[in-house]
Amino acid sequence: RLISFNSVVEKLKELYPDVHFEIVAMSTTGDKILDTALSKIGEKSLFTKELENALEKNEVDLVVHSLKDLPTVLPEGFTIGSVLKRENPHDAVVLHPKHKGKCLQSLANKSVVGTSSLRRAAQLKKRFPHLEFKDIRGNLNTRLKKLDEKDDFSAIILAAAGLRRMGWENRISQILGPDDCMYAVGQGALAVEVRARDQDILEMVSVLNDSDTVLRCIAERAFLKHLEGGCSVPVAVYTEVKNSQLYLTGAVYSLDGSDSLKETMQTSISSDNQKVDEKVQRVSITALKVSEAPQDAAVKLGVDLGNLLLSKGAKEILTVARQLNDAQ
């Protein structure tokens, strides 16, 4: 977390050499509850509440998060003032040292793979039925330790971006493409949360916005919000921007991956009208300096894709997944 924060502050220092930035490191409830499956705790705000308290009390002026930790609706008075250029959003396979050189496909029958995410487990169970998936919690350090020092897991699945930020790219033995495992909404992107009324700070952090990432993440978050998905249901996405078109693939899964719905839609994000709207939040993102029309198109794309999946029975799949997860 601190590593990602430092990278944001370095960028701001380059752009605003006269401003003094002080870093306040904080850990959150989500970081501390390490013995319970994330989907069980059920609250995305676990990773954000303490940080927002500090923001509310004016103890800090901006908070850096992984965008995937931020709920699609933020509490009153807060907004995401910038979404930085996305790193690799895909998931990565990290193998136990004794399996070096293998991939998920070549692991032995009944090999145990650790993941804390229902989304990853649902997709990978379907794709690699010969493997078993078990929950693993803790920060990156803890998880890698559990993998390396015990024999409980043959491999674990982690976000590639997180590993890269920690300087552990050399541990990645396989990057999972969209055919194997689509990623979480907002995965691989850092977001800066600020007080919505602080025009000066909003203006300052807006220079960090990466237009394509903003549009992709707005579409993803609008899709998730429309499905009312969260940590406790398997929802996955894949987005790309090509030739002024934004493509969004979204999917929902049953817990074991046997039941799923997946669709792709696209929209034009070219804009003749470069009007930039200062104050509008879209799925809790206030992206100054990004044109209004493409942002609206991205929201509509997410909602339209959500509606398409709902019309095909997504609600039923997610309701059963939520009930099963709660019962476990």
GROMACS .gro file of N, CA and C in nm, residues 157-224:
model
  204
  157ILE      N    1  -0.294  -1.768  -0.655
  157ILE     CA    2  -0.330  -1.672  -0.760
  157ILE      C    3  -0.332  -1.533  -0.698
  158LEU      N    4  -0.258  -1.441  -0.758
  158LEU     CA    5  -0.251  -1.303  -0.707
  158LEU      C    6  -0.262  -1.206  -0.824
  159ALA      N    7  -0.294  -1.082  -0.793
  159ALA     CA    8  -0.299  -0.979  -0.898
  159ALA      C    9  -0.157  -0.948  -0.946
  160ALA      N   10  -0.137  -0.951  -1.076
  160ALA     CA   11  -0.005  -0.926  -1.133
  160ALA      C   12   0.047  -0.787  -1.093
  161ALA      N   13  -0.043  -0.688  -1.090
  161ALA     CA   14  -0.001  -0.550  -1.060
  161ALA      C   15   0.056  -0.540  -0.919
  162GLY      N   16  -0.008  -0.608  -0.823
  162GLY     CA   17   0.040  -0.605  -0.685
  162GLY      C   18   0.179  -0.665  -0.673
  163LEU      N   19   0.201  -0.776  -0.742
  163LEU     CA   20   0.333  -0.841  -0.739
  163LEU      C   21   0.438  -0.748  -0.800
  164ARG      N   22   0.400  -0.682  -0.908
  164ARG     CA   23   0.495  -0.594  -0.976
  164ARG      C   24   0.532  -0.476  -0.886
  165ARG      N   25   0.431  -0.419  -0.819
  165ARG     CA   26   0.458  -0.305  -0.731
  165ARG      C   27   0.553  -0.343  -0.618
  166MET      N   28   0.545  -0.469  -0.574
  166MET     CA   29   0.631  -0.514  -0.464
  166MET      C   30   0.769  -0.559  -0.514
  167GLY      N   31   0.787  -0.557  -0.646
  167GLY     CA   32   0.915  -0.600  -0.701
  167GLY      C   33   0.930  -0.751  -0.709
  168TRP      N   34   0.819  -0.823  -0.711
  168TRP     CA   35   0.824  -0.970  -0.714
  168TRP      C   36   0.780  -1.028  -0.847
  169GLU      N   37   0.805  -0.955  -0.953
  169GLU     CA   38   0.767  -1.004  -1.085
  169GLU      C   39   0.829  -1.138  -1.118
  170ASN      N   40   0.949  -1.161  -1.063
  170ASN     CA   41   1.021  -1.286  -1.095
  170ASN      C   42   0.948  -1.410  -1.043
  171ARG      N   43   0.850  -1.390  -0.952
  171ARG     CA   44   0.775  -1.505  -0.901
  171ARG      C   45   0.657  -1.542  -0.991
  172ILE      N   46   0.626  -1.458  -1.088
  172ILE     CA   47   0.512  -1.487  -1.176
  172ILE      C   48   0.549  -1.596  -1.275
  173SER      N   49   0.476  -1.707  -1.271
  173SER     CA   50   0.508  -1.813  -1.367
  173SER      C   51   0.408  -1.818  -1.482
  174GLN      N   52   0.296  -1.749  -1.464
  174GLN     CA   53   0.194  -1.751  -1.570
  174GLN      C   54   0.101  -1.632  -1.548
  175ILE      N   55   0.073  -1.560  -1.654
  175ILE     CA   56  -0.030  -1.454  -1.647
  175ILE      C   57  -0.157  -1.514  -1.707
  176LEU      N   58  -0.267  -1.501  -1.635
  176LEU     CA   59  -0.392  -1.560  -1.682
  176LEU      C   60  -0.466  -1.463  -1.774
  177GLY      N   61  -0.478  -1.497  -1.899
  177GLY     CA   62  -0.549  -1.413  -1.995
  177GLY      C   63  -0.699  -1.424  -1.975
  178PRO      N   64  -0.777  -1.344  -2.050
  178PRO     CA   65  -0.922  -1.341  -2.029
  178PRO      C   66  -0.991  -1.476  -2.055
  179ASP      N   67  -0.930  -1.563  -2.137
  179ASP     CA   68  -0.992  -1.694  -2.160
  179ASP      C   69  -0.983  -1.783  -2.036
  180ASP      N   70  -0.880  -1.761  -1.955
  180ASP     CA   71  -0.864  -1.840  -1.832
  180ASP      C   72  -0.934  -1.775  -1.714
  181CYS      N   73  -0.916  -1.643  -1.701
  181CYS     CA   74  -0.968  -1.575  -1.582
  181CYS      C   75  -0.979  -1.425  -1.608
  182MET      N   76  -1.102  -1.377  -1.618
  182MET     CA   77  -1.120  -1.232  -1.633
  182MET      C   78  -1.100  -1.166  -1.497
  183TYR      N   79  -1.066  -1.037  -1.498
  183TYR     CA   80  -1.024  -0.972  -1.373
  183TYR      C   81  -1.139  -0.904  -1.298
  184ALA      N   82  -1.104  -0.851  -1.181
  184ALA     CA   83  -1.202  -0.780  -1.098
  184ALA      C   84  -1.219  -0.637  -1.149
  185VAL      N   85  -1.334  -0.580  -1.120
  185VAL     CA   86  -1.362  -0.441  -1.157
  185VAL      C   87  -1.255  -0.350  -1.095
  186GLY      N   88  -1.190  -0.269  -1.181
  186GLY     CA   89  -1.090  -0.173  -1.132
  186GLY      C   90  -0.953  -0.233  -1.104
  187GLN      N   91  -0.936  -0.363  -1.125
  187GLN     CA   92  -0.808  -0.427  -1.089
  187GLN      C   93  -0.691  -0.366  -1.166
  188GLY      N   94  -0.579  -0.346  -1.096
  188GLY     CA   95  -0.458  -0.296  -1.161
  188GLY      C   96  -0.449  -0.144  -1.168
  189ALA      N   97  -0.555  -0.075  -1.120
  189ALA     CA   98  -0.552   0.072  -1.125
  189ALA      C   99  -0.549   0.131  -0.984
  190LEU      N  100  -0.470   0.235  -0.966
  190LEU     CA  101  -0.468   0.308  -0.839
  190LEU      C  102  -0.566   0.424  -0.849
  191ALA      N  103  -0.633   0.452  -0.737
  191ALA     CA  104  -0.729   0.563  -0.733
  191ALA      C  105  -0.694   0.655  -0.618
  192VAL      N  106  -0.717   0.784  -0.639
  192VAL     CA  107  -0.693   0.882  -0.533
  192VAL      C  108  -0.829   0.935  -0.487
  193GLU      N  109  -0.860   0.910  -0.360
  193GLU     CA  110  -0.987   0.954  -0.303
  193GLU      C  111  -0.965   1.086  -0.229
  194VAL      N  112  -1.058   1.179  -0.250
  194VAL     CA  113  -1.046   1.312  -0.190
  194VAL      C  114  -1.183   1.355  -0.135
  195ARG      N  115  -1.186   1.467  -0.064
  195ARG     CA  116  -1.315   1.524  -0.023
  195ARG      C  117  -1.378   1.591  -0.145
  196ALA      N  118  -1.505   1.559  -0.170
  196ALA     CA  119  -1.571   1.606  -0.292
  196ALA      C  120  -1.577   1.759  -0.300
  197ARG      N  121  -1.577   1.826  -0.186
  197ARG     CA  122  -1.592   1.973  -0.188
  197ARG      C  123  -1.460   2.046  -0.211
  198ASP      N  124  -1.347   1.973  -0.202
  198ASP     CA  125  -1.215   2.037  -0.213
  198ASP      C  126  -1.174   2.060  -0.358
  199GLN      N  127  -1.222   2.169  -0.414
  199GLN     CA  128  -1.198   2.196  -0.555
  199GLN      C  129  -1.048   2.202  -0.586
  200ASP      N  130  -0.971   2.264  -0.497
  200ASP     CA  131  -0.826   2.279  -0.522
  200ASP      C  132  -0.757   2.144  -0.532
  201ILE      N  133  -0.789   2.057  -0.438
  201ILE     CA  134  -0.725   1.925  -0.436
  201ILE      C  135  -0.772   1.841  -0.555
  202LEU      N  136  -0.901   1.852  -0.584
  202LEU     CA  137  -0.956   1.781  -0.702
  202LEU      C  138  -0.882   1.823  -0.827
  203GLU      N  139  -0.863   1.953  -0.839
  203GLU     CA  140  -0.791   2.010  -0.954
  203GLU      C  141  -0.649   1.955  -0.958
  204MET      N  142  -0.585   1.951  -0.842
  204MET     CA  143  -0.446   1.908  -0.834
  204MET      C  144  -0.431   1.761  -0.876
  205VAL      N  145  -0.515   1.673  -0.820
  205VAL     CA  146  -0.497   1.530  -0.851
  205VAL      C  147  -0.550   1.494  -0.989
  206SER      N  148  -0.632   1.581  -1.048
  206SER     CA  149  -0.691   1.549  -1.178
  206SER      C  150  -0.585   1.531  -1.288
  207VAL      N  151  -0.467   1.591  -1.268
  207VAL     CA  152  -0.362   1.576  -1.371
  207VAL      C  153  -0.312   1.432  -1.377
  208LEU      N  154  -0.343   1.352  -1.274
  208LEU     CA  155  -0.298   1.212  -1.273
  208LEU      C  156  -0.392   1.121  -1.352
  209ASN      N  157  -0.511   1.174  -1.389
  209ASN     CA  158  -0.609   1.090  -1.460
  209ASN      C  159  -0.554   1.039  -1.592
  210ASP      N  160  -0.571   0.910  -1.616
  210ASP     CA  161  -0.541   0.852  -1.747
  210ASP      C  162  -0.676   0.826  -1.815
  211SER      N  163  -0.699   0.895  -1.925
  211SER     CA  164  -0.831   0.897  -1.987
  211SER      C  165  -0.886   0.756  -2.018
  212ASP      N  166  -0.806   0.673  -2.084
  212ASP     CA  167  -0.853   0.538  -2.120
  212ASP      C  168  -0.886   0.456  -1.996
  213THR      N  169  -0.800   0.466  -1.894
  213THR     CA  170  -0.824   0.390  -1.771
  213THR      C  171  -0.951   0.439  -1.703
  214VAL      N  172  -0.969   0.571  -1.698
  214VAL     CA  173  -1.090   0.629  -1.638
  214VAL      C  174  -1.214   0.571  -1.706
  215LEU      N  175  -1.215   0.572  -1.840
  215LEU     CA  176  -1.333   0.527  -1.915
  215LEU      C  177  -1.356   0.377  -1.896
  216ARG      N  178  -1.250   0.300  -1.900
  216ARG     CA  179  -1.264   0.154  -1.879
  216ARG      C  180  -1.321   0.127  -1.740
  217CYS      N  181  -1.266   0.197  -1.640
  217CYS     CA  182  -1.308   0.170  -1.501
  217CYS      C  183  -1.448   0.223  -1.472
  218ILE      N  184  -1.486   0.332  -1.536
  218ILE     CA  185  -1.624   0.380  -1.521
  218ILE      C  186  -1.721   0.275  -1.575
  219ALA      N  187  -1.690   0.220  -1.693
  219ALA     CA  188  -1.778   0.118  -1.752
  219ALA      C  189  -1.785  -0.006  -1.661
  220GLU      N  190  -1.670  -0.049  -1.611
  220GLU     CA  191  -1.666  -0.167  -1.524
  220GLU      C  192  -1.746  -0.144  -1.396
  221ARG      N  193  -1.725  -0.026  -1.334
  221ARG     CA  194  -1.794   0.003  -1.208
  221ARG      C  195  -1.945   0.020  -1.230
  222ALA      N  196  -1.985   0.078  -1.342
  222ALA     CA  197  -2.128   0.094  -1.372
  222ALA      C  198  -2.193  -0.044  -1.391
  223PHE      N  199  -2.120  -0.134  -1.454
  223PHE     CA  200  -2.167  -0.271  -1.475
  223PHE      C  201  -2.188  -0.341  -1.339
  224LEU      N  202  -2.087  -0.334  -1.254
  224LEU     CA  203  -2.093  -0.398  -1.122
  224LEU      C  204  -2.205  -0.339  -1.037
   0.00000   0.00000   0.00000
